[in-house]
mmCIF file of C-alpha atoms and ligand atoms in Angstrom:
data_model
loop_
_atom_site.group_PDB
_atom_site.id
_atom_site.type_symbol
_atom_site.label_atom_id
_atom_site.label_comp_id
_atom_site.label_asym_id
_atom_site.label_seq_id
_atom_site.Cartn_x
_atom_site.Cartn_y
_atom_site.Cartn_z
ATOM 1 C CA MET A 1 -14.349 6.696 8.322
ATOM 2 C CA HIS A 2 -16.008 3.496 9.317
ATOM 3 C CA ILE A 3 -17.440 0.874 6.845
ATOM 4 C CA GLY A 4 -18.485 -2.596 7.543
ATOM 5 C CA GLY A 5 -16.599 -2.692 10.972
ATOM 6 C CA THR A 6 -13.406 -1.370 9.429
ATOM 7 C CA SER A 7 -12.036 2.008 10.553
ATOM 8 C CA ILE A 8 -10.003 3.753 7.696
ATOM 9 C CA GLU A 9 -8.100 6.846 8.581
ATOM 10 C CA ALA A 10 -5.189 8.872 7.045
ATOM 11 C CA VAL A 11 -2.158 9.217 9.480
ATOM 12 C CA LYS A 12 1.249 10.923 8.976
ATOM 13 C CA GLY A 13 4.388 9.178 9.759
ATOM 14 C CA ASP A 14 7.007 6.745 8.673
ATOM 15 C CA ILE A 15 5.362 3.364 7.738
ATOM 16 C CA VAL A 16 8.431 1.353 8.716
ATOM 17 C CA THR A 17 7.984 2.053 12.327
ATOM 18 C CA MET A 18 4.395 1.321 12.589
ATOM 19 C CA GLU A 19 2.766 -1.625 14.336
ATOM 20 C CA PHE A 20 0.251 -2.974 11.934
ATOM 21 C CA ASP A 21 -0.214 -6.770 11.276
ATOM 22 C CA ALA A 22 1.029 -5.986 7.677
ATOM 23 C CA ILE A 23 2.144 -3.004 5.799
ATOM 24 C CA VAL A 24 2.102 -2.506 1.900
ATOM 25 C CA ASN A 25 5.383 -1.587 -0.060
ATOM 26 C CA ALA A 26 5.171 0.661 -3.346
ATOM 27 C CA ALA A 27 7.792 -1.690 -4.950
ATOM 28 C CA ASN A 28 9.175 -1.736 -8.367
ATOM 29 C CA SER A 29 8.599 -4.788 -10.740
ATOM 30 C CA SER A 30 11.929 -6.372 -9.727
ATOM 31 C CA LEU A 31 10.881 -6.503 -6.022
ATOM 32 C CA LEU A 32 14.573 -6.316 -5.186
ATOM 33 C CA GLY A 33 14.406 -2.951 -3.382
ATOM 34 C CA GLY A 34 14.491 0.779 -4.714
ATOM 35 C CA GLY A 35 14.236 4.213 -3.571
ATOM 36 C CA GLY A 36 11.582 5.970 -1.485
ATOM 37 C CA VAL A 37 9.386 3.783 0.658
ATOM 38 C CA ASP A 38 10.796 0.628 -0.842
ATOM 39 C CA GLY A 39 14.254 1.590 0.254
ATOM 40 C CA ALA A 40 13.262 2.394 3.659
ATOM 41 C CA ILE A 41 11.344 -0.877 4.058
ATOM 42 C CA HIS A 42 14.291 -2.833 2.871
ATOM 43 C CA ARG A 43 16.736 -0.987 5.119
ATOM 44 C CA ALA A 44 14.416 -1.598 8.143
ATOM 45 C CA ALA A 45 13.491 -5.131 7.429
ATOM 46 C CA GLY A 46 17.073 -6.205 6.903
ATOM 47 C CA PRO A 47 18.793 -8.251 4.314
ATOM 48 C CA ASP A 48 16.682 -11.372 4.710
ATOM 49 C CA LEU A 49 13.845 -9.525 2.829
ATOM 50 C CA VAL A 50 15.609 -9.327 -0.444
ATOM 51 C CA HIS A 51 16.447 -13.131 -0.073
ATOM 52 C CA GLU A 52 12.732 -13.871 0.025
ATOM 53 C CA CYS A 53 11.944 -11.374 -2.580
ATOM 54 C CA ARG A 54 14.412 -13.063 -5.089
ATOM 55 C CA LEU A 55 12.435 -16.167 -4.874
ATOM 56 C CA LEU A 56 9.181 -14.376 -5.991
ATOM 57 C CA GLY A 57 10.213 -13.635 -9.478
ATOM 58 C CA GLY A 58 9.141 -10.131 -9.643
ATOM 59 C CA CYS A 59 5.704 -8.589 -9.734
ATOM 60 C CA LYS A 60 3.592 -7.086 -12.613
ATOM 61 C CA THR A 61 2.230 -3.486 -12.347
ATOM 62 C CA GLY A 62 -1.039 -3.716 -10.532
ATOM 63 C CA GLN A 63 -0.352 -6.925 -8.703
ATOM 64 C CA ALA A 64 0.838 -7.718 -5.219
ATOM 65 C CA LYS A 65 2.921 -10.426 -3.422
ATOM 66 C CA ALA A 66 3.452 -11.018 0.353
ATOM 67 C CA THR A 67 6.560 -11.652 2.214
ATOM 68 C CA LYS A 68 7.425 -11.802 5.996
ATOM 69 C CA GLY A 69 8.257 -8.572 7.805
ATOM 70 C CA TYR A 70 11.645 -9.702 9.249
ATOM 71 C CA ARG A 71 12.888 -6.795 11.464
ATOM 72 C CA LEU A 72 9.787 -4.722 11.055
ATOM 73 C CA PRO A 73 7.178 -4.495 13.683
ATOM 74 C CA ALA A 74 4.785 -5.560 10.980
ATOM 75 C CA LYS A 75 4.681 -9.404 10.661
ATOM 76 C CA HIS A 76 3.999 -9.255 6.745
ATOM 77 C CA ILE A 77 4.956 -6.856 3.875
ATOM 78 C CA ILE A 78 2.602 -6.911 0.900
ATOM 79 C CA HIS A 79 4.717 -5.690 -2.100
ATOM 80 C CA THR A 80 2.608 -4.024 -4.874
ATOM 81 C CA VAL A 81 3.865 -2.248 -8.167
ATOM 82 C CA GLY A 82 2.067 0.987 -8.864
ATOM 83 C CA PRO A 83 1.793 2.504 -12.298
ATOM 84 C CA VAL A 84 4.053 5.174 -13.461
ATOM 85 C CA TRP A 85 1.951 8.393 -14.254
ATOM 86 C CA ARG A 86 1.962 9.049 -18.022
ATOM 87 C CA GLY A 87 -0.775 11.672 -18.154
ATOM 88 C CA GLY A 88 -3.639 9.707 -16.866
ATOM 89 C CA GLU A 89 -4.813 8.169 -20.102
ATOM 90 C CA ASN A 90 -2.876 4.883 -20.134
ATOM 91 C CA GLY A 91 -4.944 2.854 -17.684
ATOM 92 C CA GLU A 92 -3.197 4.436 -14.589
ATOM 93 C CA ALA A 93 -6.291 4.672 -12.411
ATOM 94 C CA GLU A 94 -7.319 1.104 -13.139
ATOM 95 C CA LEU A 95 -3.888 -0.131 -12.358
ATOM 96 C CA LEU A 96 -3.564 1.925 -9.141
ATOM 97 C CA ALA A 97 -7.028 0.530 -7.987
ATOM 98 C CA SER A 98 -5.893 -2.947 -8.751
ATOM 99 C CA CYS A 99 -2.708 -2.404 -6.543
ATOM 100 C CA TYR A 100 -5.113 -1.554 -3.552
ATOM 101 C CA ARG A 101 -7.490 -4.540 -4.204
ATOM 102 C CA GLU A 102 -4.595 -7.108 -4.692
ATOM 103 C CA SER A 103 -2.899 -5.776 -1.514
ATOM 104 C CA LEU A 104 -5.930 -6.072 0.501
ATOM 105 C CA ASP A 105 -6.564 -9.611 -1.050
ATOM 106 C CA ARG A 106 -2.935 -10.686 -0.015
ATOM 107 C CA ALA A 107 -3.287 -9.028 3.473
ATOM 108 C CA ILE A 108 -6.441 -11.218 4.075
ATOM 109 C CA GLU A 109 -4.494 -14.337 2.869
ATOM 110 C CA VAL A 110 -1.751 -13.803 5.558
ATOM 111 C CA GLY A 111 -4.397 -13.109 8.148
ATOM 112 C CA ALA A 112 -3.658 -9.428 8.716
ATOM 113 C CA ARG A 113 -6.386 -7.437 10.337
ATOM 114 C CA THR A 114 -4.634 -4.180 10.516
ATOM 115 C CA LEU A 115 -2.941 -2.772 7.628
ATOM 116 C CA GLY A 116 -0.801 0.257 6.837
ATOM 117 C CA ILE A 117 -0.660 1.492 3.165
ATOM 118 C CA PRO A 118 1.611 4.301 1.749
ATOM 119 C CA ALA A 119 0.534 6.534 -1.088
ATOM 120 C CA ILE A 120 1.376 4.163 -3.894
ATOM 121 C CA SER A 121 2.730 5.703 -6.975
ATOM 122 C CA THR A 122 2.816 9.303 -5.655
ATOM 123 C CA GLY A 123 6.572 9.731 -5.243
ATOM 124 C CA ILE A 124 9.043 8.491 -7.897
ATOM 125 C CA TYR A 125 6.256 7.282 -10.059
ATOM 126 C CA GLY A 126 4.604 10.846 -10.313
ATOM 127 C CA TYR A 127 1.094 10.140 -9.716
ATOM 128 C CA PRO A 128 -0.729 13.328 -8.710
ATOM 129 C CA LEU A 129 -1.531 13.174 -5.064
ATOM 130 C CA ASP A 130 -5.184 14.312 -5.121
ATOM 131 C CA LYS A 131 -6.039 11.797 -7.894
ATOM 132 C CA ALA A 132 -4.103 8.974 -6.218
ATOM 133 C CA ALA A 133 -5.851 9.594 -2.905
ATOM 134 C CA LYS A 134 -9.305 9.327 -4.514
ATOM 135 C CA VAL A 135 -8.496 6.083 -6.308
ATOM 136 C CA ALA A 136 -7.093 4.774 -2.995
ATOM 137 C CA VAL A 137 -9.941 5.827 -0.731
ATOM 138 C CA ASP A 138 -12.788 4.813 -3.191
ATOM 139 C CA THR A 139 -11.221 1.451 -3.980
ATOM 140 C CA ILE A 140 -10.722 0.676 -0.300
ATOM 141 C CA ALA A 141 -14.260 1.739 0.744
ATOM 142 C CA ILE A 142 -15.728 -0.522 -1.999
ATOM 143 C CA PHE A 143 -13.542 -3.466 -0.945
ATOM 144 C CA VAL A 144 -14.211 -3.332 2.794
ATOM 145 C CA ARG A 145 -18.110 -2.796 2.105
ATOM 146 C CA ASP A 146 -18.131 -6.148 0.235
ATOM 147 C CA ARG A 147 -16.042 -7.873 3.024
ATOM 148 C CA PRO A 148 -17.436 -6.701 6.276
ATOM 149 C CA GLY A 149 -15.377 -7.639 9.253
ATOM 150 C CA ALA A 150 -12.207 -8.724 7.256
ATOM 151 C CA PHE A 151 -10.224 -5.737 8.560
ATOM 152 C CA LYS A 152 -10.258 -4.030 11.803
ATOM 153 C CA HIS A 153 -8.239 -1.034 10.774
ATOM 154 C CA ILE A 154 -6.765 0.425 7.597
ATOM 155 C CA ALA A 155 -4.306 3.449 7.924
ATOM 156 C CA LEU A 156 -3.287 5.325 4.867
ATOM 157 C CA VAL A 157 0.207 6.268 5.890
ATOM 158 C CA CYS A 158 1.128 9.696 4.623
ATOM 159 C CA PHE A 159 4.958 10.812 4.599
ATOM 160 C CA ASP A 160 4.096 14.550 4.803
ATOM 161 C CA ALA A 161 1.599 17.215 5.433
ATOM 162 C CA LYS A 162 0.539 17.602 1.753
ATOM 163 C CA ALA A 163 -0.127 13.894 1.270
ATOM 164 C CA LEU A 164 -2.256 13.897 4.616
ATOM 165 C CA THR A 165 -4.251 16.776 3.375
ATOM 166 C CA ALA A 166 -5.050 15.038 0.021
ATOM 167 C CA PHE A 167 -5.932 11.770 1.796
ATOM 168 C CA ASN A 168 -8.128 13.359 4.385
ATOM 169 C CA ALA A 169 -10.002 15.346 1.703
ATOM 170 C CA ALA A 170 -10.571 12.074 -0.264
ATOM 171 C CA LEU A 171 -11.837 10.467 2.901
ATOM 172 C CA GLU A 172 -14.300 13.282 3.518
ATOM 173 C CA ALA A 173 -15.629 13.079 -0.045
ATOM 174 C CA VAL A 174 -16.692 9.413 0.289
HETATM 175 P P1 LIG B 1 6.377 5.152 -6.014
HETATM 176 O O1 LIG B 1 7.558 4.637 -6.869
HETATM 177 O O2 LIG B 1 5.410 4.187 -6.033
HETATM 178 O O3 LIG B 1 5.954 6.537 -6.414
HETATM 179 P P2 LIG B 1 7.713 6.216 -3.700
HETATM 180 O O4 LIG B 1 8.406 5.343 -2.530
HETATM 181 O O5 LIG B 1 8.670 6.914 -4.519
HETATM 182 O O6 LIG B 1 6.887 5.087 -4.558
HETATM 183 O O7 LIG B 1 6.562 7.105 -3.112
HETATM 184 C C1 LIG B 1 5.296 6.703 -2.670
HETATM 185 C C2 LIG B 1 4.853 7.468 -1.447
HETATM 186 O O8 LIG B 1 5.616 6.945 -0.284
HETATM 187 C C3 LIG B 1 5.372 8.937 -1.626
HETATM 188 O O9 LIG B 1 4.019 9.711 -1.235
HETATM 189 C C4 LIG B 1 6.328 9.159 -0.627
HETATM 190 O O10 LIG B 1 6.296 10.515 -0.010
HETATM 191 C C5 LIG B 1 5.981 8.119 0.469
HETATM 192 N N1 LIG B 1 7.101 7.718 1.378
HETATM 193 C C6 LIG B 1 8.439 7.548 1.154
HETATM 194 N N2 LIG B 1 8.978 7.077 2.293
HETATM 195 C C7 LIG B 1 8.037 6.886 3.156
HETATM 196 C C8 LIG B 1 8.055 6.172 4.462
HETATM 197 N N3 LIG B 1 9.108 5.793 4.975
HETATM 198 N N4 LIG B 1 6.872 5.945 5.003
HETATM 199 C C9 LIG B 1 5.671 6.332 4.543
HETATM 200 N N5 LIG B 1 5.540 6.953 3.189
HETATM 201 C C10 LIG B 1 6.689 7.101 2.589
#
């Protein structure tokens, strides 16, 4: 999909190996590392990452904070805290949309023009994949439409075939 000079696509792979200016981390509110993609990013970036994270004082659900990328190919990491799925009537969609908007804002602030984003909240936090993919794609589409030229490329990085199918379906529905 192309909007306002930005290409947006779903790709399958391990986000820690990918050569974007910045990648987004689906972190927890401590920002001190965890399981899933968060653990993979901390392992790949090396121990200096957690030292910088300690200085940030955590992060609220729906917000995002940037650090350097350390040993990753990406120069910057944008850490965002997705909502835990509690049935869908507890503000989950608005909080998840906020994660994407805040992550894109932080990415612009650090000068990133290419960005890789994992499927925030869809692992340990239990957000249903199809619903999360729709929030992700719709939020990103509106954001880049309002800021033409801010990003060259945004990749929705899916860890498995099921996630890739869900994100491709959401992209086709825009
Ligand atoms: P959350 O706590 O926000 O649910 P998780 O890390 O548990 O975060 O899962 C978020 C998504 O990231 C899931 O779809 C999971 O399959 C995916 N994921 C896990 N490891 C990686 C990785 N190395 N690269 C890309 N995506 C990953």
